Amino acid sequence: MSLEGLFPIYKWNFKSQSILSNLPEDEYAALHTHMQEQRYGKGEIIFRQGAVASGIFFIKKGKVKKYQVDQNGREQIIYVANAGELIGYHAILADERYPDSAATIEESIIAFIPKEDFVAIMERSSVLPRRLLKILSHEFTVLANSISVFAQRSVKERLAITLIVLREKFKEETAAGEDIMINISRSDLANMVGTGKENIVRFLTEFKSAGILTSHSKKICIKDIRQLIKVSGCGNV
């Protein structure tokens, strides 16, 4: 089921997939030439917060969480990136260290593009700078929306929003007619919502009793997306 007209998903997802799509042939070929592909297992670190930025990463397959760790070692997941998205480019554009960490949440194939090569291609490109500016502007809007909404919502509402957003993430790799299965640990879910794992388990049980979702092991299947949107308080209708 599409969320069109029901939930403003554009306010919650970045659009970095569009950065490399339909580039001029010579620019795409140059980027592809410098890509170094690597396979990652589930839970592997791609880069760490505060590390010197050595390049950008293009997710060819899998999903990656971007997160920060506070002084007490608690993890706060900022965003989950899908196949087709770029990560790590903020640090390159700002010429700073990575502002967050990135790790896979499932087996992934990720291509690395060294900083020097990406910057060189960007400097001679007539398309990339404008696209990056547009994407960064949209990301600011998404983050501002997330901060504003999460500051005003209960844990139950925040969980509902997070499940809706994750459903769209996992929908992209689900064949037509098949159930969309959200495969994420309860700990990661708690770190996205900004609460304890025990609260996540409690509300998932409540949603399950209400017929909103089913779950098996770590996998969650949303059965009543309209009701979940209602719980979130963020629907368009």
mmCIF file of C-alpha atoms in Angstrom:
data_model
loop_
_atom_site.group_PDB
_atom_site.id
_atom_site.type_symbol
_atom_site.label_atom_id
_atom_site.label_comp_id
_atom_site.label_asym_id
_atom_site.label_seq_id
_atom_site.Cartn_x
_atom_site.Cartn_y
_atom_site.Cartn_z
ATOM 1 C CA MET A 1 0.000 0.000 0.000
ATOM 2 C CA SER A 2 1.297 3.440 -0.957
ATOM 3 C CA LEU A 3 1.627 6.208 1.613
ATOM 4 C CA GLU A 4 0.697 8.857 -0.944
ATOM 5 C CA GLY A 5 -1.895 11.158 0.531
ATOM 6 C CA LEU A 6 -1.661 9.426 3.909
ATOM 7 C CA PHE A 7 1.758 10.262 5.352
ATOM 8 C CA PRO A 8 4.394 12.884 4.358
ATOM 9 C CA ILE A 9 7.280 10.428 3.908
ATOM 10 C CA TYR A 10 9.307 13.080 2.013
ATOM 11 C CA LYS A 11 9.724 14.909 5.324
ATOM 12 C CA TRP A 12 11.527 11.918 6.823
ATOM 13 C CA ASN A 13 13.773 10.573 4.061
ATOM 14 C CA PHE A 14 16.886 12.031 2.488
ATOM 15 C CA LYS A 15 17.172 11.982 -1.301
ATOM 16 C CA SER A 16 20.841 11.188 -1.859
ATOM 17 C CA GLN A 17 19.874 8.477 -4.385
ATOM 18 C CA SER A 18 19.415 11.294 -6.895
ATOM 19 C CA ILE A 19 22.991 12.565 -6.601
ATOM 20 C CA LEU A 20 24.527 10.013 -8.965
ATOM 21 C CA SER A 21 21.471 9.250 -11.096
ATOM 22 C CA ASN A 22 21.571 10.318 -14.746
ATOM 23 C CA LEU A 23 24.921 12.062 -14.467
ATOM 24 C CA PRO A 24 26.683 13.021 -17.705
ATOM 25 C CA GLU A 25 28.299 9.860 -19.035
ATOM 26 C CA ASP A 26 31.886 11.058 -18.596
ATOM 27 C CA GLU A 27 31.289 12.101 -14.969
ATOM 28 C CA TYR A 28 29.588 8.833 -14.061
ATOM 29 C CA ALA A 29 32.361 6.868 -15.748
ATOM 30 C CA ALA A 30 34.991 8.833 -13.802
ATOM 31 C CA LEU A 31 33.244 8.152 -10.482
ATOM 32 C CA HIS A 32 32.778 4.476 -11.335
ATOM 33 C CA THR A 33 36.460 4.152 -12.220
ATOM 34 C CA HIS A 34 37.479 5.298 -8.740
ATOM 35 C CA MET A 35 34.971 3.126 -6.846
ATOM 36 C CA GLN A 36 36.493 0.417 -4.656
ATOM 37 C CA GLU A 37 33.798 -2.139 -3.863
ATOM 38 C CA GLN A 38 33.772 -4.013 -0.545
ATOM 39 C CA ARG A 39 31.440 -6.502 1.149
ATOM 40 C CA TYR A 40 30.450 -5.870 4.765
ATOM 41 C CA GLY A 41 28.888 -8.257 7.240
ATOM 42 C CA LYS A 42 26.032 -7.243 9.490
ATOM 43 C CA GLY A 43 27.110 -4.800 12.214
ATOM 44 C CA GLU A 44 30.434 -3.817 10.637
ATOM 45 C CA ILE A 45 31.718 -0.264 11.101
ATOM 46 C CA ILE A 46 32.176 1.751 7.898
ATOM 47 C CA PHE A 47 33.558 4.898 9.508
ATOM 48 C CA ARG A 48 33.671 6.326 13.018
ATOM 49 C CA GLN A 49 32.620 9.675 14.403
ATOM 50 C CA GLY A 50 35.630 12.009 14.631
ATOM 51 C CA ALA A 51 37.780 10.066 12.163
ATOM 52 C CA VAL A 52 39.579 11.897 9.375
ATOM 53 C CA ALA A 53 37.298 11.868 6.321
ATOM 54 C CA SER A 54 39.023 9.790 3.656
ATOM 55 C CA GLY A 55 36.206 9.594 1.130
ATOM 56 C CA ILE A 56 32.537 8.918 0.474
ATOM 57 C CA PHE A 57 30.608 5.662 0.390
ATOM 58 C CA PHE A 58 27.997 4.518 -2.123
ATOM 59 C CA ILE A 59 25.663 1.791 -0.848
ATOM 60 C CA LYS A 60 25.156 -0.730 -3.648
ATOM 61 C CA LYS A 61 23.300 -3.268 -1.532
ATOM 62 C CA GLY A 62 22.068 -3.348 2.066
ATOM 63 C CA LYS A 63 21.282 -0.771 4.725
ATOM 64 C CA VAL A 64 23.472 1.425 6.894
ATOM 65 C CA LYS A 65 22.703 3.250 10.123
ATOM 66 C CA LYS A 66 24.208 6.664 10.780
ATOM 67 C CA TYR A 67 24.545 7.359 14.489
ATOM 68 C CA GLN A 68 26.275 9.312 17.227
ATOM 69 C CA VAL A 69 27.434 8.072 20.623
ATOM 70 C CA ASP A 70 27.110 10.251 23.716
ATOM 71 C CA GLN A 71 29.513 10.507 26.653
ATOM 72 C CA ASN A 72 27.774 7.605 28.379
ATOM 73 C CA GLY A 73 28.202 5.346 25.369
ATOM 74 C CA ARG A 74 24.546 5.521 24.389
ATOM 75 C CA GLU A 75 23.857 5.345 20.680
ATOM 76 C CA GLN A 76 21.420 7.639 18.885
ATOM 77 C CA ILE A 77 20.593 6.578 15.329
ATOM 78 C CA ILE A 78 20.111 9.628 13.128
ATOM 79 C CA TYR A 79 19.207 7.962 9.851
ATOM 80 C CA VAL A 80 19.041 4.635 8.030
ATOM 81 C CA ALA A 81 20.420 4.776 4.483
ATOM 82 C CA ASN A 82 19.294 2.428 1.714
ATOM 83 C CA ALA A 83 20.924 0.980 -1.371
ATOM 84 C CA GLY A 84 21.569 3.766 -3.872
ATOM 85 C CA GLU A 85 22.376 6.369 -1.231
ATOM 86 C CA LEU A 86 25.636 8.147 -0.520
ATOM 87 C CA ILE A 87 27.065 8.607 2.971
ATOM 88 C CA GLY A 88 30.116 10.435 4.267
ATOM 89 C CA TYR A 89 29.930 13.330 1.836
ATOM 90 C CA HIS A 90 29.040 15.969 4.428
ATOM 91 C CA ALA A 91 32.525 15.733 5.941
ATOM 92 C CA ILE A 92 34.159 15.900 2.520
ATOM 93 C CA LEU A 93 32.215 19.008 1.496
ATOM 94 C CA ALA A 94 32.969 20.721 4.822
ATOM 95 C CA ASP A 95 36.588 19.489 4.841
ATOM 96 C CA GLU A 96 36.060 18.219 8.378
ATOM 97 C CA ARG A 97 36.122 14.912 10.252
ATOM 98 C CA TYR A 98 33.163 12.555 10.043
ATOM 99 C CA PRO A 99 30.402 14.075 12.278
ATOM 100 C CA ASP A 100 28.854 10.676 12.966
ATOM 101 C CA SER A 101 29.516 6.958 12.675
ATOM 102 C CA ALA A 102 28.138 4.503 10.132
ATOM 103 C CA ALA A 103 27.621 0.752 10.448
ATOM 104 C CA THR A 104 25.709 -1.865 8.474
ATOM 105 C CA ILE A 105 22.456 -3.256 9.840
ATOM 106 C CA GLU A 106 22.519 -6.122 7.344
ATOM 107 C CA GLU A 107 25.004 -7.661 4.918
ATOM 108 C CA SER A 108 25.936 -4.932 2.462
ATOM 109 C CA ILE A 109 28.009 -4.117 -0.601
ATOM 110 C CA ILE A 110 29.482 -0.624 -0.422
ATOM 111 C CA ALA A 111 31.714 1.213 -2.867
ATOM 112 C CA PHE A 112 34.311 3.679 -1.559
ATOM 113 C CA ILE A 113 35.351 6.759 -3.544
ATOM 114 C CA PRO A 114 38.523 8.468 -2.239
ATOM 115 C CA LYS A 115 38.177 12.089 -1.182
ATOM 116 C CA GLU A 116 40.670 13.429 -3.734
ATOM 117 C CA ASP A 117 38.923 11.725 -6.654
ATOM 118 C CA PHE A 118 35.437 12.809 -5.599
ATOM 119 C CA VAL A 119 36.513 16.431 -5.067
ATOM 120 C CA ALA A 120 38.331 16.509 -8.422
ATOM 121 C CA ILE A 121 35.272 15.218 -10.284
ATOM 122 C CA MET A 122 32.964 17.587 -8.407
ATOM 123 C CA GLU A 123 35.125 20.622 -9.204
ATOM 124 C CA ARG A 124 34.892 20.024 -12.934
ATOM 125 C CA SER A 125 31.258 18.919 -12.919
ATOM 126 C CA SER A 126 28.433 21.175 -14.036
ATOM 127 C CA VAL A 127 25.832 18.966 -12.329
ATOM 128 C CA LEU A 128 27.163 17.583 -9.020
ATOM 129 C CA PRO A 129 27.564 20.870 -7.083
ATOM 130 C CA ARG A 130 23.957 21.926 -7.775
ATOM 131 C CA ARG A 131 22.640 18.492 -6.850
ATOM 132 C CA LEU A 132 24.629 18.388 -3.630
ATOM 133 C CA LEU A 133 23.379 21.843 -2.637
ATOM 134 C CA LYS A 134 19.782 20.773 -3.292
ATOM 135 C CA ILE A 135 20.206 17.517 -1.342
ATOM 136 C CA LEU A 136 21.845 19.268 1.613
ATOM 137 C CA SER A 137 18.991 21.796 1.727
ATOM 138 C CA HIS A 138 16.446 18.985 1.779
ATOM 139 C CA GLU A 139 18.375 17.113 4.476
ATOM 140 C CA PHE A 140 18.302 20.207 6.670
ATOM 141 C CA THR A 141 14.512 20.281 6.272
ATOM 142 C CA VAL A 142 14.255 16.574 7.150
ATOM 143 C CA LEU A 143 16.425 16.929 10.258
ATOM 144 C CA ALA A 144 14.594 20.060 11.398
ATOM 145 C CA ASN A 145 11.281 18.222 10.998
ATOM 146 C CA SER A 146 12.580 15.200 12.903
ATOM 147 C CA ILE A 147 13.859 17.285 15.812
ATOM 148 C CA SER A 148 10.662 19.340 16.007
ATOM 149 C CA VAL A 149 8.266 16.376 15.797
ATOM 150 C CA PHE A 150 10.213 14.059 18.107
ATOM 151 C CA ALA A 151 10.469 16.776 20.756
ATOM 152 C CA GLN A 152 6.690 16.993 20.930
ATOM 153 C CA ARG A 153 5.696 13.337 20.548
ATOM 154 C CA SER A 154 5.340 10.528 23.052
ATOM 155 C CA VAL A 155 7.470 7.385 22.823
ATOM 156 C CA LYS A 156 4.481 5.514 21.372
ATOM 157 C CA GLU A 157 3.999 8.132 18.635
ATOM 158 C CA ARG A 158 7.737 8.231 17.875
ATOM 159 C CA LEU A 159 7.798 4.454 17.518
ATOM 160 C CA ALA A 160 4.848 4.591 15.128
ATOM 161 C CA ILE A 161 6.624 7.210 12.988
ATOM 162 C CA THR A 162 9.839 5.186 12.977
ATOM 163 C CA LEU A 163 8.035 2.015 11.888
ATOM 164 C CA ILE A 164 6.313 3.885 9.047
ATOM 165 C CA VAL A 165 9.633 5.258 7.816
ATOM 166 C CA LEU A 166 11.348 1.866 8.111
ATOM 167 C CA ARG A 167 8.493 0.206 6.246
ATOM 168 C CA GLU A 168 9.282 2.431 3.266
ATOM 169 C CA LYS A 169 12.977 1.551 3.540
ATOM 170 C CA PHE A 170 12.327 -2.181 3.436
ATOM 171 C CA LYS A 171 9.560 -1.817 0.845
ATOM 172 C CA GLU A 172 12.126 -0.955 -1.825
ATOM 173 C CA GLU A 173 13.631 -4.457 -1.780
ATOM 174 C CA THR A 174 10.319 -6.325 -1.417
ATOM 175 C CA ALA A 175 8.785 -7.984 -4.468
ATOM 176 C CA ALA A 176 5.264 -6.942 -5.474
ATOM 177 C CA GLY A 177 2.635 -8.896 -3.581
ATOM 178 C CA GLU A 178 4.970 -9.961 -0.774
ATOM 179 C CA ASP A 179 4.700 -8.770 2.818
ATOM 180 C CA ILE A 180 7.101 -5.963 3.723
ATOM 181 C CA MET A 181 9.306 -7.288 6.523
ATOM 182 C CA ILE A 182 11.157 -4.764 8.696
ATOM 183 C CA ASN A 183 14.266 -6.601 9.847
ATOM 184 C CA ILE A 184 15.902 -4.591 12.622
ATOM 185 C CA SER A 185 17.011 -5.338 16.157
ATOM 186 C CA ARG A 186 15.005 -4.032 19.082
ATOM 187 C CA SER A 187 18.136 -2.221 20.293
ATOM 188 C CA ASP A 188 18.513 -0.358 17.006
ATOM 189 C CA LEU A 189 14.810 0.441 17.035
ATOM 190 C CA ALA A 190 15.154 1.844 20.553
ATOM 191 C CA ASN A 191 18.151 3.930 19.461
ATOM 192 C CA MET A 192 16.140 5.375 16.581
ATOM 193 C CA VAL A 193 13.163 6.240 18.776
ATOM 194 C CA GLY A 194 15.327 7.531 21.635
ATOM 195 C CA THR A 195 14.072 5.315 24.418
ATOM 196 C CA GLY A 196 14.851 2.098 26.268
ATOM 197 C CA LYS A 197 14.507 -1.340 24.719
ATOM 198 C CA GLU A 198 11.872 -2.295 27.295
ATOM 199 C CA ASN A 199 9.571 0.482 26.041
ATOM 200 C CA ILE A 200 9.952 -0.738 22.469
ATOM 201 C CA VAL A 201 9.026 -4.284 23.436
ATOM 202 C CA ARG A 202 6.014 -3.055 25.416
ATOM 203 C CA PHE A 203 4.599 -0.909 22.629
ATOM 204 C CA LEU A 204 5.280 -3.510 19.939
ATOM 205 C CA THR A 205 3.262 -5.961 22.034
ATOM 206 C CA GLU A 206 0.482 -3.373 22.278
ATOM 207 C CA PHE A 207 0.522 -2.786 18.505
ATOM 208 C CA LYS A 208 0.460 -6.529 17.946
ATOM 209 C CA SER A 209 -2.581 -6.955 20.212
ATOM 210 C CA ALA A 210 -4.348 -4.168 18.300
ATOM 211 C CA GLY A 211 -3.755 -5.943 14.981
ATOM 212 C CA ILE A 212 -1.451 -3.210 13.698
ATOM 213 C CA LEU A 213 1.500 -5.532 13.154
ATOM 214 C CA THR A 214 2.813 -9.051 13.491
ATOM 215 C CA SER A 215 6.320 -9.997 14.552
ATOM 216 C CA HIS A 216 8.566 -13.011 14.470
ATOM 217 C CA SER A 217 12.028 -12.845 15.986
ATOM 218 C CA LYS A 218 13.390 -9.439 14.870
ATOM 219 C CA LYS A 219 11.130 -9.137 11.826
ATOM 220 C CA ILE A 220 8.083 -6.857 11.945
ATOM 221 C CA CYS A 221 5.254 -6.800 9.395
ATOM 222 C CA ILE A 222 2.859 -3.845 9.389
ATOM 223 C CA LYS A 223 -0.678 -5.130 8.811
ATOM 224 C CA ASP A 224 -2.672 -1.933 9.331
ATOM 225 C CA ILE A 225 -0.694 1.032 8.075
ATOM 226 C CA ARG A 226 -3.671 3.398 8.359
ATOM 227 C CA GLN A 227 -4.030 2.646 12.052
ATOM 228 C CA LEU A 228 -0.274 3.075 12.581
ATOM 229 C CA ILE A 229 -0.405 6.468 10.859
ATOM 230 C CA LYS A 230 -3.283 7.403 13.148
ATOM 231 C CA VAL A 231 -1.195 6.475 16.192
ATOM 232 C CA SER A 232 1.731 8.541 14.873
ATOM 233 C CA GLY A 233 -0.344 11.711 14.715
ATOM 234 C CA CYS A 234 1.515 12.745 11.558
ATOM 235 C CA GLY A 235 -0.880 11.703 8.834
ATOM 236 C CA ASN A 236 -2.037 13.938 5.978
ATOM 237 C CA VAL A 237 -5.640 12.925 6.501
#
